[in-house]
Coordinates of N, CA and C in Angstrom, one line a residue:
M1 N 77.7 27.4 56.0 CA 78.6 27.0 57.1 C 78.8 28.1 58.1
T2 N 78.6 27.9 59.4 CA 78.7 28.9 60.4 C 80.1 28.8 61.1
T3 N 80.5 29.9 61.6 CA 81.8 29.9 62.3 C 81.4 30.2 63.8
S4 N 82.3 29.8 64.7 CA 82.1 30.0 66.1 C 82.4 31.3 66.6
A5 N 83.1 32.1 65.9 CA 83.5 33.5 66.3 C 82.3 34.4 66.5
V6 N 82.5 35.3 67.4 CA 81.5 36.3 67.7 C 81.6 37.4 66.7
A7 N 80.5 37.9 66.1 CA 80.6 39.0 65.2 C 80.0 40.3 65.9
I8 N 80.7 41.4 65.7 CA 80.3 42.7 66.2 C 80.0 43.6 65.1
L9 N 78.7 44.0 64.9 CA 78.3 44.9 63.8 C 78.2 46.3 64.3
N10 N 79.0 47.2 63.8 CA 79.0 48.6 64.1 C 78.3 49.4 63.1
T11 N 77.2 50.1 63.5 CA 76.4 50.8 62.6 C 76.2 52.3 62.9
V12 N 76.9 52.8 63.9 CA 76.7 54.2 64.3 C 78.1 55.0 64.2
A13 N 77.9 56.3 64.0 CA 79.1 57.1 63.9 C 79.9 57.1 65.2
P14 N 81.2 57.4 65.2 CA 82.0 57.2 66.4 C 81.7 58.1 67.6
F15 N 81.2 59.3 67.3 CA 81.1 60.3 68.4 C 79.7 60.8 68.6
S16 N 78.7 60.1 68.0 CA 77.3 60.6 68.1 C 76.7 60.1 69.4
S17 N 77.3 59.0 70.0 CA 76.8 58.5 71.3 C 77.9 57.6 71.8
A18 N 77.6 57.0 73.0 CA 78.6 56.1 73.6 C 78.6 54.7 72.9
T19 N 77.7 54.5 72.0 CA 77.5 53.1 71.4 C 78.8 52.6 70.7
A20 N 79.5 53.4 70.0 CA 80.7 53.0 69.2 C 81.8 52.6 70.2
K21 N 82.0 53.4 71.3 CA 83.0 53.0 72.3 C 82.6 51.7 73.0
E22 N 81.3 51.5 73.3 CA 80.9 50.3 73.9 C 81.1 49.1 73.1
S23 N 80.9 49.2 71.7 CA 81.2 48.1 70.9 C 82.7 47.7 70.9
L24 N 83.5 48.8 70.9 CA 85.0 48.6 71.0 C 85.3 47.9 72.3
D25 N 84.7 48.3 73.4 CA 85.0 47.7 74.7 C 84.6 46.2 74.7
V26 N 83.4 45.9 74.1 CA 83.0 44.5 74.0 C 84.0 43.7 73.1
A27 N 84.5 44.2 72.0 CA 85.5 43.5 71.2 C 86.7 43.2 72.0
L28 N 87.2 44.2 72.8 CA 88.4 43.9 73.6 C 88.1 42.9 74.7
I29 N 87.0 42.9 75.3 CA 86.6 41.9 76.3 C 86.7 40.5 75.7
F30 N 86.0 40.3 74.6 CA 86.1 39.0 73.9 C 87.5 38.6 73.6
G31 N 88.2 39.6 73.0 CA 89.6 39.3 72.7 C 90.5 38.9 73.9
S32 N 90.2 39.6 75.0 CA 91.0 39.2 76.2 C 90.7 37.8 76.7
Y33 N 89.6 37.3 76.3 CA 89.3 35.9 76.7 C 89.5 34.9 75.5
E34 N 90.4 35.4 74.6 CA 90.8 34.6 73.4 C 89.6 34.1 72.5
Q35 N 88.6 35.0 72.4 CA 87.4 34.6 71.6 C 87.5 35.2 70.2
A36 N 88.5 36.0 69.9 CA 88.8 36.5 68.5 C 87.5 37.0 67.8
P37 N 86.9 38.1 68.3 CA 85.7 38.6 67.6 C 86.0 39.1 66.2
V38 N 85.0 39.1 65.4 CA 85.1 39.6 64.0 C 84.3 40.9 64.0
L39 N 84.9 41.9 63.5 CA 84.2 43.2 63.5 C 83.7 43.6 62.1
F40 N 82.5 44.1 62.0 CA 81.9 44.5 60.8 C 81.4 46.0 60.9
F41 N 81.6 46.8 59.9 CA 81.2 48.2 59.9 C 80.3 48.5 58.7
Q42 N 79.2 49.0 59.0 CA 78.1 49.2 58.0 C 77.4 50.5 58.3
G43 N 76.8 51.2 57.4 CA 76.1 52.4 57.6 C 77.0 53.5 58.2
D44 N 76.6 54.3 59.1 CA 77.4 55.3 59.7 C 78.6 54.7 60.5
G45 N 78.5 53.4 60.8 CA 79.6 52.8 61.5 C 81.0 52.9 60.8
V46 N 80.9 53.0 59.4 CA 82.2 53.1 58.7 C 83.0 54.3 59.1
F47 N 82.4 55.4 59.6 CA 83.1 56.5 60.1 C 84.1 56.2 61.2
Q48 N 83.8 55.1 61.9 CA 84.7 54.8 63.0 C 86.1 54.4 62.5
L49 N 86.2 54.0 61.3 CA 87.5 53.5 60.7 C 88.3 54.5 60.0
I50 N 87.7 55.7 59.7 CA 88.3 56.7 58.9 C 89.5 57.3 59.6
D51 N 90.6 57.3 59.0 CA 91.9 57.8 59.6 C 91.9 59.3 59.7
Q52 N 92.7 59.8 60.6 CA 92.9 61.2 60.8 C 91.7 62.0 61.4
Q53 N 91.0 61.4 62.3 CA 89.9 62.1 62.9 C 90.4 62.9 64.1
S54 N 89.7 64.1 64.4 CA 90.1 64.9 65.5 C 88.9 65.3 66.4
P55 N 88.5 64.4 67.2 CA 87.3 64.6 68.0 C 87.5 65.6 69.1
E56 N 88.8 65.9 69.4 CA 89.1 66.9 70.4 C 88.5 68.3 70.1
G57 N 88.2 68.5 68.8 CA 87.6 69.8 68.3 C 86.2 69.9 68.8
I58 N 85.6 68.8 69.1 CA 84.2 68.9 69.7 C 84.2 68.4 71.2
S59 N 85.3 68.5 71.8 CA 85.5 68.2 73.2 C 85.1 66.8 73.6
V60 N 85.5 65.9 72.7 CA 85.3 64.5 73.0 C 86.6 63.7 73.0
K61 N 86.7 62.8 73.9 CA 88.0 62.0 74.0 C 88.0 61.0 72.8
N62 N 89.2 60.9 72.2 CA 89.4 60.1 71.0 C 89.7 58.6 71.4
F63 N 88.6 57.9 71.6 CA 88.7 56.5 71.9 C 89.1 55.6 70.7
L64 N 89.1 56.2 69.5 CA 89.5 55.4 68.3 C 91.0 54.9 68.3
K65 N 91.8 55.6 69.2 CA 93.2 55.2 69.3 C 93.3 53.7 69.8
T66 N 92.2 53.3 70.5 CA 92.2 52.0 71.1 C 92.3 50.9 70.0
F67 N 91.9 51.2 68.8 CA 91.9 50.2 67.7 C 93.4 49.7 67.5
S68 N 94.3 50.5 67.9 CA 95.7 50.0 67.8 C 96.1 48.9 68.7
A69 N 95.2 48.6 69.7 CA 95.4 47.5 70.6 C 94.9 46.2 70.1
F70 N 94.3 46.2 69.0 CA 93.7 45.0 68.4 C 94.7 43.9 68.3
E71 N 95.9 44.2 67.8 CA 96.9 43.1 67.6 C 97.2 42.4 68.9
F72 N 97.2 43.1 70.1 CA 97.4 42.4 71.3 C 96.3 41.5 71.8
Y73 N 95.1 41.7 71.2 CA 94.0 40.9 71.6 C 93.6 39.9 70.5
D74 N 94.5 39.8 69.5 CA 94.3 38.9 68.4 C 93.0 39.2 67.6
I75 N 92.6 40.4 67.5 CA 91.5 40.8 66.7 C 92.0 41.2 65.3
E76 N 91.8 40.3 64.4 CA 92.4 40.4 63.1 C 91.4 40.6 61.9
D77 N 90.2 40.2 62.1 CA 89.2 40.2 61.0 C 88.3 41.4 61.1
V78 N 88.4 42.4 60.2 CA 87.6 43.6 60.2 C 87.1 43.8 58.7
Y79 N 85.8 43.9 58.6 CA 85.1 44.0 57.3 C 84.3 45.3 57.3
V80 N 84.3 45.9 56.1 CA 83.6 47.1 55.8 C 82.7 47.0 54.6
C81 N 81.5 47.4 54.7 CA 80.5 47.4 53.6 C 80.9 48.5 52.6
Q82 N 81.2 48.0 51.4 CA 81.6 48.9 50.3 C 80.5 49.9 49.9
Q83 N 79.3 49.5 49.9 CA 78.1 50.4 49.6 C 78.0 51.5 50.7
S84 N 78.3 51.2 51.9 CA 78.2 52.2 53.0 C 79.3 53.3 52.7
L85 N 80.4 52.9 52.3 CA 81.5 53.9 51.9 C 81.1 54.7 50.8
Q86 N 80.5 54.1 49.7 CA 80.1 54.8 48.5 C 79.0 55.8 48.8
V87 N 78.0 55.4 49.6 CA 76.9 56.3 49.9 C 77.4 57.6 50.6
R88 N 78.4 57.4 51.4 CA 79.0 58.5 52.2 C 80.2 59.2 51.5
N89 N 80.4 58.9 50.3 CA 81.5 59.4 49.5 C 82.9 59.3 50.3
L90 N 83.1 58.2 50.9 CA 84.3 57.9 51.6 C 85.3 57.0 50.8
T91 N 86.5 57.3 50.9 CA 87.5 56.4 50.3 C 88.1 55.5 51.4
P92 N 88.5 54.3 51.1 CA 89.0 53.4 52.1 C 90.4 53.8 52.6
Q93 N 90.5 54.8 53.4 CA 91.7 55.2 54.1 C 91.5 55.0 55.6
F94 N 91.8 53.8 56.0 CA 91.5 53.4 57.4 C 92.7 53.4 58.3
H95 N 92.5 53.5 59.6 CA 93.6 53.4 60.5 C 93.9 52.0 60.9
L96 N 93.2 51.0 60.4 CA 93.5 49.6 60.6 C 94.0 49.0 59.3
E97 N 95.1 48.4 59.3 CA 95.7 47.9 58.1 C 95.0 46.7 57.6
N98 N 94.4 45.9 58.4 CA 93.8 44.6 58.0 C 92.4 44.7 57.6
T99 N 91.9 45.9 57.4 CA 90.5 46.1 57.0 C 90.2 45.7 55.6
V100 N 89.1 44.9 55.4 CA 88.8 44.4 54.1 C 87.4 45.0 53.7
V101 N 87.4 45.6 52.5 CA 86.1 46.2 52.0 C 85.5 45.1 51.1
L102 N 84.2 44.9 51.4 CA 83.4 43.8 50.7 C 82.2 44.4 50.1
P103 N 81.8 44.0 48.9 CA 80.5 44.3 48.3 C 79.4 43.9 49.3
R104 N 78.3 44.6 49.2 CA 77.2 44.4 50.2 C 76.8 43.0 50.4
N105 N 76.6 42.3 49.2 CA 76.2 40.9 49.3 C 77.2 40.0 50.0
E106 N 78.5 40.2 49.8 CA 79.5 39.4 50.4 C 79.6 39.8 51.9
F107 N 79.5 41.0 52.2 CA 79.5 41.5 53.5 C 78.4 40.9 54.4
I108 N 77.2 40.8 53.8 CA 76.1 40.2 54.5 C 76.2 38.7 54.7
A109 N 76.7 38.1 53.7 CA 77.0 36.6 53.8 C 78.0 36.3 54.8
K110 N 79.1 37.1 54.9 CA 80.1 36.8 55.9 C 79.6 37.1 57.3
L111 N 78.8 38.2 57.5 CA 78.2 38.5 58.7 C 77.2 37.4 59.2
N112 N 76.4 36.9 58.3 CA 75.4 35.9 58.6 C 76.0 34.5 58.8
A113 N 77.3 34.3 58.6 CA 78.0 33.1 58.8 C 78.3 32.9 60.3
H114 N 78.0 33.9 61.1 CA 78.3 33.8 62.6 C 77.0 33.4 63.4
N115 N 77.2 32.6 64.4 CA 76.1 32.2 65.3 C 75.7 33.3 66.2
I116 N 76.6 34.1 66.6 CA 76.4 35.2 67.6 C 76.7 36.5 66.9
I117 N 75.8 37.5 66.9 CA 76.0 38.8 66.3 C 75.5 39.8 67.3
F118 N 76.4 40.7 67.7 CA 76.1 41.8 68.5 C 76.0 43.1 67.6
K119 N 74.9 43.8 67.7 CA 74.7 45.0 66.8 C 74.8 46.2 67.7
F120 N 75.7 47.1 67.3 CA 75.8 48.4 68.0 C 75.5 49.5 67.0

C-alpha cells in the first residue's frame, strides 16, 4: 500500500555540501503547502540529526536549527536507519523529539511505500 505523502531521503552529512540544507528547504516548501513530507535519514545523512553540533568552528552557518520549525509546518514523521547509526557508532541522541529509529528492512519498506521520493 502506498501513501500520498512525499518522502525526502537524506544521505549526506550536514556540512559537507549544500545538499543537506537544500533537502531541508524542500521539506519546508512542501510543508508550507500542507503536503506533510516524511523525512528519512540514511548513510551519512544521520549526522544531520545528531544533537549538539557546532559548525561555527568550521566557519559554517548552522542551518540545523531550522529543524525546530518543523512543528509549524506539520512535519511530524522522521525516520532513521538503525544500521546507519550502528556503522557510524552513533547513539540516537537527536535534536528532533519525534525521530523514529527503524531496522534497515523496516526503514526501506516505509520509504518504498511512497509514490514520490526525493533523494539528497
